[in-house]
Short mmCIF file of C-alpha atoms in Angstrom, two decimals:
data_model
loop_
_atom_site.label_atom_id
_atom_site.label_comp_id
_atom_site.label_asym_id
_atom_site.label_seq_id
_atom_site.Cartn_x
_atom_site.Cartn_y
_atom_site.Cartn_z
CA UNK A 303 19.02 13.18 -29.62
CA UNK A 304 16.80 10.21 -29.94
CA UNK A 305 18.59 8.53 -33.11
CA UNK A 306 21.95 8.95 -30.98
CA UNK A 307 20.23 7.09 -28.71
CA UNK A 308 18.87 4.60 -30.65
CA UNK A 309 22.60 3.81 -32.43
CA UNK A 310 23.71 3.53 -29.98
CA UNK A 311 21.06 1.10 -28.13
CA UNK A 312 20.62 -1.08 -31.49
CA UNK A 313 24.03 -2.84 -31.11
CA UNK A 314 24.57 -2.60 -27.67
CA UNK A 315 21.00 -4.52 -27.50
CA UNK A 316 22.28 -7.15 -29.98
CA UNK A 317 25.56 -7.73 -28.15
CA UNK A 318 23.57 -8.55 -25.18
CA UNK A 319 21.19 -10.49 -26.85
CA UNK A 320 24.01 -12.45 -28.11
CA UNK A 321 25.48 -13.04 -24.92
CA UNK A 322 22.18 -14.26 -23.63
CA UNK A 323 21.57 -17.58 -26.09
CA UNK A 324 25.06 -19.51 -24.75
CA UNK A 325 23.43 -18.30 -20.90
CA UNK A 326 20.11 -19.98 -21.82
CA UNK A 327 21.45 -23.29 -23.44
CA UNK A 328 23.54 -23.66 -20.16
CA UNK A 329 20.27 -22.29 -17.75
CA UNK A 330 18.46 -25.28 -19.98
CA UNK A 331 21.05 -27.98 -20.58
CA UNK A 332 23.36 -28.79 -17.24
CA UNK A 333 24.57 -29.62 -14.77
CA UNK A 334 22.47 -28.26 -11.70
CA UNK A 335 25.33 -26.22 -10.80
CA UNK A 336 25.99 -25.13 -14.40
CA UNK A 337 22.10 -24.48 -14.29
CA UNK A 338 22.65 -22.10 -11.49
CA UNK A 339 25.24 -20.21 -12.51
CA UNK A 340 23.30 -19.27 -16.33
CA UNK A 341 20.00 -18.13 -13.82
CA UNK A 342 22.61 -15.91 -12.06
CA UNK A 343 24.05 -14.68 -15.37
CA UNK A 344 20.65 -14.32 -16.64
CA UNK A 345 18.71 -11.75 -14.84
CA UNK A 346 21.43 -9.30 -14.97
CA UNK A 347 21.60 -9.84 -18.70
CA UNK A 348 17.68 -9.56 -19.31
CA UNK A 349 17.47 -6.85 -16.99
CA UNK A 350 19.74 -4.94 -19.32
CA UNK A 351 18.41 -5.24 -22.25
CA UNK A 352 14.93 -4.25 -20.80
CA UNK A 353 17.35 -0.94 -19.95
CA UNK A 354 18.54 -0.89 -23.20
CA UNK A 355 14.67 -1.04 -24.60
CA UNK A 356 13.83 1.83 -22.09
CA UNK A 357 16.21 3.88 -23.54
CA UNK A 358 16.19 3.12 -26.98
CA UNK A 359 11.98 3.82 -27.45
CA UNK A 360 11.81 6.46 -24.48
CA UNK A 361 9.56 4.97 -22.63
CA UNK A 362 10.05 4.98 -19.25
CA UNK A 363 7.63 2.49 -17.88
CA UNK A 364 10.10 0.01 -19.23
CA UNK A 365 12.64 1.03 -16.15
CA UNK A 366 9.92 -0.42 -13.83
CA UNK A 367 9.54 -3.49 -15.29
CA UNK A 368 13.76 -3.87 -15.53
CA UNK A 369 13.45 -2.97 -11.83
CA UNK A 370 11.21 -5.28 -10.87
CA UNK A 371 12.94 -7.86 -12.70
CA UNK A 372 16.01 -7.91 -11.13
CA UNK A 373 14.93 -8.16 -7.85
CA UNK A 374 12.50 -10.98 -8.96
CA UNK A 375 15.69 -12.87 -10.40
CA UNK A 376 18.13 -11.84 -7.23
CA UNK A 377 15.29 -13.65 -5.45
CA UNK A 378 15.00 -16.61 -7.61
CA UNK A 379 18.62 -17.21 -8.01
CA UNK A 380 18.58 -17.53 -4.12
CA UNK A 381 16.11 -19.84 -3.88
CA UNK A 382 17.39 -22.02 -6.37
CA UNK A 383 20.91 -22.00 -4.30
CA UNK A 384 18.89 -23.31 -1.35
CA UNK A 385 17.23 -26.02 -2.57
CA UNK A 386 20.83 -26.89 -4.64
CA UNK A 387 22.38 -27.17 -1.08
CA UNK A 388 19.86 -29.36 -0.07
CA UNK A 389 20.09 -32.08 -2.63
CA UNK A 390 23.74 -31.62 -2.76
#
């Protein structure tokens, strides 16, 4: 059971890993609104593969952290949106 897990978590993880590099260079490197939209894309993405890790070495305490990190970056993303209306 665990292996099936873990072949399936392996490239699932790397896919996501993938997509997060182009998300970073435009979180990094932007415009602000560009900047904006990669923090949006971003904590989904992370949050996932912190899922994906949870799954993939059974430990559960993992799902906490994933948990907490989404709502940290739902948070951030909306106070990054205020003060981007502000200066805009």
């Amino acid at each position: 059971m665990k292996s099936d897990v873990l072949n399936t978590a392996v490239p699932a993880l790397a896919v996501m890993a993938g997509a997060l590099f182009p998300v970073l260079l435009a979180t990094l490197h932007g415009r602000p609104a560009a900047r904006l939209a990669g923090l949006i894309v971003t904590g989904p993405l992370v949050t996932l593969v912190t899922i994906l890790l949870a799954a993939a070495y059974g430990r559960p305490a993992y799902l906490d952290v994933a948990l907490v990190l989404a709502l940290l970056s739902f948070a951030g993303s909306l106070v990054f949106a205020r003060f981007l209306a502000r200066t805009l």
